[in-house]
CSV table of C-alpha atoms and ligand atoms in Angstrom, one decimal:
chain,number,residue,atom,x,y,z
G,23,MET,CA,0.2,-0.1,0.1
G,24,THR,CA,2.4,2.6,-1.6
G,25,GLY,CA,1.1,6.0,-3.2
G,26,VAL,CA,0.3,9.5,-1.7
G,27,GLY,CA,-3.0,9.1,-0.4
G,28,PRO,CA,-5.5,10.8,0.1
G,29,LEU,CA,-4.2,14.0,1.7
G,30,GLY,CA,-1.3,14.6,-0.9
G,31,PRO,CA,2.2,14.5,-0.3
G,32,ASP,CA,3.2,15.3,2.6
G,33,GLY,CA,0.7,12.6,4.3
G,34,VAL,CA,-0.8,15.8,6.4
G,35,ARG,CA,-3.4,18.5,6.6
G,36,ALA,CA,-4.1,21.3,9.1
G,37,VAL,CA,-8.2,21.1,10.8
G,38,ARG,CA,-9.4,24.6,11.8
G,39,GLY,CA,-11.6,24.8,14.2
G,40,TRP,CA,-13.3,21.5,14.8
G,41,ALA,CA,-14.4,22.6,18.2
G,42,THR,CA,-13.5,27.3,19.5
G,43,SER,CA,-10.5,27.5,21.6
G,44,ALA,CA,-12.7,27.9,24.4
G,45,ALA,CA,-14.8,24.6,24.2
G,46,ALA,CA,-11.5,22.8,24.2
G,47,THR,CA,-10.1,24.4,27.0
G,48,ALA,CA,-13.2,24.1,28.8
G,49,ARG,CA,-12.9,20.3,27.9
G,50,ALA,CA,-9.8,19.9,28.9
G,51,ALA,CA,-9.9,21.2,32.6
G,52,HIS,CA,-12.5,19.0,32.3
G,53,LEU,CA,-10.9,15.7,31.6
G,54,THR,CA,-7.8,17.0,33.7
G,55,ALA,CA,-9.8,17.7,36.6
G,56,ALA,CA,-11.2,14.3,35.9
G,57,TYR,CA,-7.9,12.3,36.0
G,58,ARG,CA,-6.0,13.5,37.6
G,59,ALA,CA,-6.6,11.7,41.5
G,60,ASP,CA,-5.0,8.2,39.6
G,61,ARG,CA,-2.8,10.5,36.6
G,62,THR,CA,-4.3,8.6,33.7
G,63,GLU,CA,-2.4,8.5,30.8
G,64,VAL,CA,-4.8,6.4,28.8
G,65,VAL,CA,-8.2,6.3,28.2
G,66,ARG,CA,-9.3,3.9,25.0
G,67,ASN,CA,-12.6,4.7,22.6
G,68,PRO,CA,-14.2,7.1,24.8
G,69,HIS,CA,-16.7,7.6,21.8
G,70,LEU,CA,-18.6,4.7,23.1
G,71,THR,CA,-18.8,6.0,26.7
G,72,ALA,CA,-18.3,9.7,26.9
G,73,GLU,CA,-20.9,12.3,25.4
G,74,TRP,CA,-18.3,14.8,25.3
G,75,ALA,CA,-16.0,13.0,22.9
G,76,ARG,CA,-19.5,11.7,21.1
G,77,HIS,CA,-19.6,15.2,20.7
G,78,VAL,CA,-16.5,15.9,19.2
G,79,VAL,CA,-16.5,13.0,16.8
G,80,HIS,CA,-19.2,14.6,15.2
G,81,ALA,CA,-17.5,18.3,14.6
G,82,PRO,CA,-18.7,19.6,11.6
G,83,ALA,CA,-15.4,21.1,10.6
G,84,LEU,CA,-14.0,18.0,11.5
G,85,LEU,CA,-16.6,15.8,9.7
G,86,ASN,CA,-16.0,17.8,6.6
G,87,ALA,CA,-12.7,17.8,6.2
G,88,VAL,CA,-12.4,13.8,7.1
G,89,ARG,CA,-15.5,13.9,3.7
G,90,ARG,CA,-13.0,15.7,2.0
G,91,ALA,CA,-10.6,13.0,2.5
G,92,ILE,CA,-12.1,10.1,1.6
G,93,GLY,CA,-15.9,10.7,1.1
G,94,PRO,CA,-19.6,10.8,2.7
G,95,ASP,CA,-19.7,7.2,4.5
G,96,ILE,CA,-17.8,8.1,7.7
G,97,ALA,CA,-17.6,5.5,10.3
G,98,VAL,CA,-15.3,5.7,13.3
G,99,GLU,CA,-13.1,2.4,13.9
G,100,ASN,CA,-11.8,4.3,17.1
G,101,THR,CA,-10.5,6.8,19.5
G,102,PHE,CA,-7.7,7.1,22.0
G,103,LEU,CA,-7.4,10.2,23.9
G,104,VAL,CA,-3.8,10.8,25.4
G,105,ILE,CA,-3.1,12.5,28.9
G,106,LYS,CA,0.5,13.6,29.0
G,107,TRP,CA,1.4,15.0,32.5
G,108,PRO,CA,3.5,18.1,33.4
G,109,GLY,CA,6.8,17.0,34.4
G,110,ARG,CA,6.4,12.6,33.8
G,111,PRO,CA,7.2,11.2,31.2
G,112,PHE,CA,5.3,8.7,28.0
G,113,GLU,CA,6.7,9.3,25.2
G,114,VAL,CA,4.5,7.4,21.7
G,115,PRO,CA,7.4,5.7,19.7
G,116,TRP,CA,6.9,6.2,16.5
G,117,HIS,CA,4.1,5.0,14.6
G,118,GLN,CA,1.5,4.6,12.1
G,119,ASP,CA,-2.2,4.5,13.2
G,120,GLY,CA,-3.3,2.0,10.6
G,121,VAL,CA,-1.9,-1.1,11.5
G,122,ASN,CA,-1.9,-3.1,14.3
G,123,ASP,CA,-2.2,-6.9,15.3
G,124,ARG,CA,-5.5,-6.0,15.3
G,125,ILE,CA,-6.8,-4.0,12.3
G,126,VAL,CA,-4.8,-3.1,8.9
G,127,LEU,CA,-6.9,0.4,7.4
G,128,ASP,CA,-6.8,0.5,3.3
G,129,PRO,CA,-4.9,4.2,3.2
G,130,ARG,CA,-7.3,4.9,0.5
G,131,ARG,CA,-10.3,4.6,2.7
G,132,SER,CA,-8.8,5.4,6.0
G,133,VAL,CA,-7.5,8.6,7.8
G,134,ALA,CA,-6.7,9.3,11.3
G,135,ALA,CA,-7.7,12.7,12.9
G,136,TRP,CA,-5.1,13.9,15.9
G,137,LEU,CA,-7.3,17.0,18.0
G,138,ALA,CA,-5.5,18.9,20.8
G,139,LEU,CA,-8.1,20.1,23.7
G,140,THR,CA,-5.3,22.4,25.4
G,141,ASP,CA,-2.3,24.1,24.0
G,142,ALA,CA,0.6,21.4,22.8
G,143,ASP,CA,3.8,22.8,21.6
G,144,GLU,CA,7.6,20.5,22.0
G,145,THR,CA,7.6,21.1,25.4
G,146,THR,CA,4.9,20.0,26.3
G,147,GLY,CA,5.0,16.6,23.9
G,148,CYS,CA,3.1,18.1,20.7
G,149,LEU,CA,2.6,15.3,17.4
G,150,CYS,CA,6.1,15.2,16.1
G,151,VAL,CA,5.4,14.2,11.8
G,152,LEU,CA,8.0,12.5,9.4
G,153,PRO,CA,6.5,14.4,6.4
G,154,GLY,CA,5.8,12.3,2.9
G,155,SER,CA,6.6,9.3,5.2
G,156,GLN,CA,3.4,7.5,3.6
G,157,ARG,CA,4.6,6.7,0.8
G,158,ARG,CA,6.8,4.6,2.0
G,159,GLY,CA,3.8,2.4,2.9
G,160,TYR,CA,3.4,0.3,6.1
G,161,LEU,CA,6.4,-0.9,8.1
G,162,PRO,CA,7.9,-4.0,10.3
G,163,TYR,CA,6.7,-2.8,13.7
G,164,GLY,CA,7.4,-3.8,17.2
G,165,ALA,CA,5.5,-4.1,20.1
G,166,GLU,CA,5.7,-1.2,22.9
G,167,PRO,CA,8.6,-1.5,24.8
G,168,ASP,CA,7.7,-0.1,28.3
G,169,ALA,CA,4.7,-0.2,30.2
G,170,GLY,CA,3.1,-1.2,26.8
G,171,ALA,CA,0.2,-2.7,28.6
G,172,VAL,CA,-0.9,-0.2,30.8
G,173,ARG,CA,-0.4,3.0,27.7
G,174,GLY,CA,-1.9,0.3,25.2
G,175,ARG,CA,-1.3,0.7,21.1
G,176,ALA,CA,1.8,2.8,20.8
G,177,LEU,CA,3.8,0.2,18.1
G,178,GLY,CA,7.5,1.4,17.6
G,179,ILE,CA,8.9,1.8,14.3
G,180,THR,CA,13.2,2.3,14.7
G,181,GLY,CA,15.2,3.3,12.7
G,182,VAL,CA,13.1,7.0,11.8
G,183,ASP,CA,15.5,9.7,11.5
G,184,PRO,CA,14.5,12.7,14.0
G,185,ALA,CA,15.7,15.1,11.7
G,186,GLU,CA,13.1,14.6,9.5
G,187,ALA,CA,10.4,14.4,11.9
G,188,ARG,CA,8.5,18.0,11.8
G,189,PRO,CA,6.6,18.7,15.3
G,190,LEU,CA,3.4,20.4,14.8
G,191,PRO,CA,2.4,22.7,17.8
G,192,THR,CA,-1.3,23.3,17.8
G,193,ARG,CA,-3.3,25.7,19.4
G,194,ALA,CA,-6.9,23.9,21.8
G,195,GLY,CA,-8.7,23.6,18.8
G,196,ASP,CA,-7.5,22.6,16.0
G,197,GLY,CA,-5.7,19.4,15.0
G,198,CYS,CA,-4.9,18.0,11.7
G,199,LEU,CA,-5.6,15.1,9.6
G,200,MET,CA,-3.0,12.0,8.5
G,201,ASP,CA,-2.3,9.1,6.6
G,202,ALA,CA,-3.3,5.6,8.0
G,203,ARG,CA,0.4,5.6,6.8
G,204,LEU,CA,2.0,8.4,8.2
G,205,VAL,CA,4.9,7.7,11.2
G,206,HIS,CA,4.3,10.3,13.6
G,207,GLY,CA,5.2,10.4,17.2
G,208,SER,CA,5.8,12.7,20.6
G,209,ALA,CA,7.2,13.4,22.9
G,210,SER,CA,6.8,13.6,27.0
G,211,ASN,CA,5.5,16.9,28.9
G,212,THR,CA,8.4,18.5,29.8
G,213,GLY,CA,6.4,22.1,30.3
G,214,ALA,CA,4.2,23.1,33.3
G,215,GLY,CA,1.0,22.3,32.1
G,216,VAL,CA,-1.4,19.2,31.4
G,217,ARG,CA,-0.9,18.2,26.8
G,218,ILE,CA,-4.5,16.2,26.4
G,219,GLY,CA,-4.7,14.8,22.7
G,220,LEU,CA,-7.6,12.5,21.3
G,221,ASN,CA,-6.8,10.8,18.2
G,222,ILE,CA,-9.0,9.1,15.9
G,223,ARG,CA,-9.4,6.9,13.5
G,224,PHE,CA,-11.7,6.9,10.6
G,225,VAL,CA,-13.4,4.8,7.7
G,226,ALA,CA,-14.8,4.6,4.8
G,227,PRO,CA,-16.6,1.8,3.7
G,228,ALA,CA,-14.3,-1.3,3.5
G,229,GLY,CA,-11.5,0.7,4.4
G,230,CYS,CA,-10.7,-1.7,7.9
G,231,THR,CA,-10.2,-5.0,7.8
G,232,VAL,CA,-9.9,-6.7,11.2
G,233,ARG,CA,-7.3,-9.6,10.9
G,234,ASP,CA,-9.0,-12.3,13.0
G,235,GLY,CA,-11.8,-12.1,11.2
G,236,SER,CA,-13.9,-10.4,14.3
G,237,ASP,CA,-16.6,-7.4,13.9
G,238,PRO,CA,-14.6,-4.0,13.3
G,239,SER,CA,-17.7,-2.4,15.5
G,240,LEU,CA,-17.7,0.9,13.5
G,241,TYR,CA,-19.5,4.0,15.3
G,242,PRO,CA,-21.2,5.5,12.3
G,243,VAL,CA,-21.2,9.2,11.7
G,244,SER,CA,-22.0,10.8,8.5
G,245,GLY,CA,-23.8,9.5,5.9
G,246,THR,CA,-25.5,6.6,4.5
G,247,GLY,CA,-23.4,3.9,3.5
G,248,TRP,CA,-23.6,1.4,6.6
C,310,LIG,O1,-1.2,12.2,21.9
C,310,LIG,C1,0.0,11.9,21.1
C,310,LIG,O2,0.8,12.6,21.6
C,310,LIG,C2,-0.3,10.9,19.6
C,310,LIG,C3,-1.1,10.1,20.2
C,310,LIG,C4,-1.0,8.9,19.0
C,310,LIG,O3,-0.7,8.7,18.1
C,310,LIG,C5,-1.9,8.0,18.3
C,310,LIG,O4,-2.6,8.4,19.3
C,310,LIG,O5,-2.1,7.4,17.5
């Protein structure tokens, strides 16, 4: 699965204003209060359990951007909330969102979103991407080297030249779409405030293959093709 893909040569495209900065920041404050006591770092599939996340995956500015990339029929395959607490090491290794031990996404029929609920910069561990890396196709990966069971799906790709990486500082309420094959990751938060981002995998019909043959449990958010 090589080729430029639906987002063009860089494999990444900005999404502006999926929420107002004030609304995103207010949601982040609620999440910070809810998860501070046990320093929760990862919440899996909040769109299935939390009203705020169901609202986010339906955000008009976000869905319009996804429609432009993969067409009108869209379902959510997965969401993944990442909370980086200040001063607490939590690096997300280089990985591609479209492949893991359970699923493979067709990069022509899928796209990943990363949405900032807080401002994120290089100090607080903003997203870092390797522009154009989608053209290499899916790469061999390994299990997350430490705490994998707790932090989840981050899958390490080795041999990445950090000089190729582009940090994407992002304001709360903005974000980006990524090709499912785009190599990306993020560093630990060494800043003063909490950094919160929501990753969403969107698919069009036939965009998701489940490797073990089980039901992909898609959550439709747009169109009639489901
Ligand atoms: O929030 C982050 O720092 C990165 C999350 C990510 O890459 C992912 O969930 O696939």
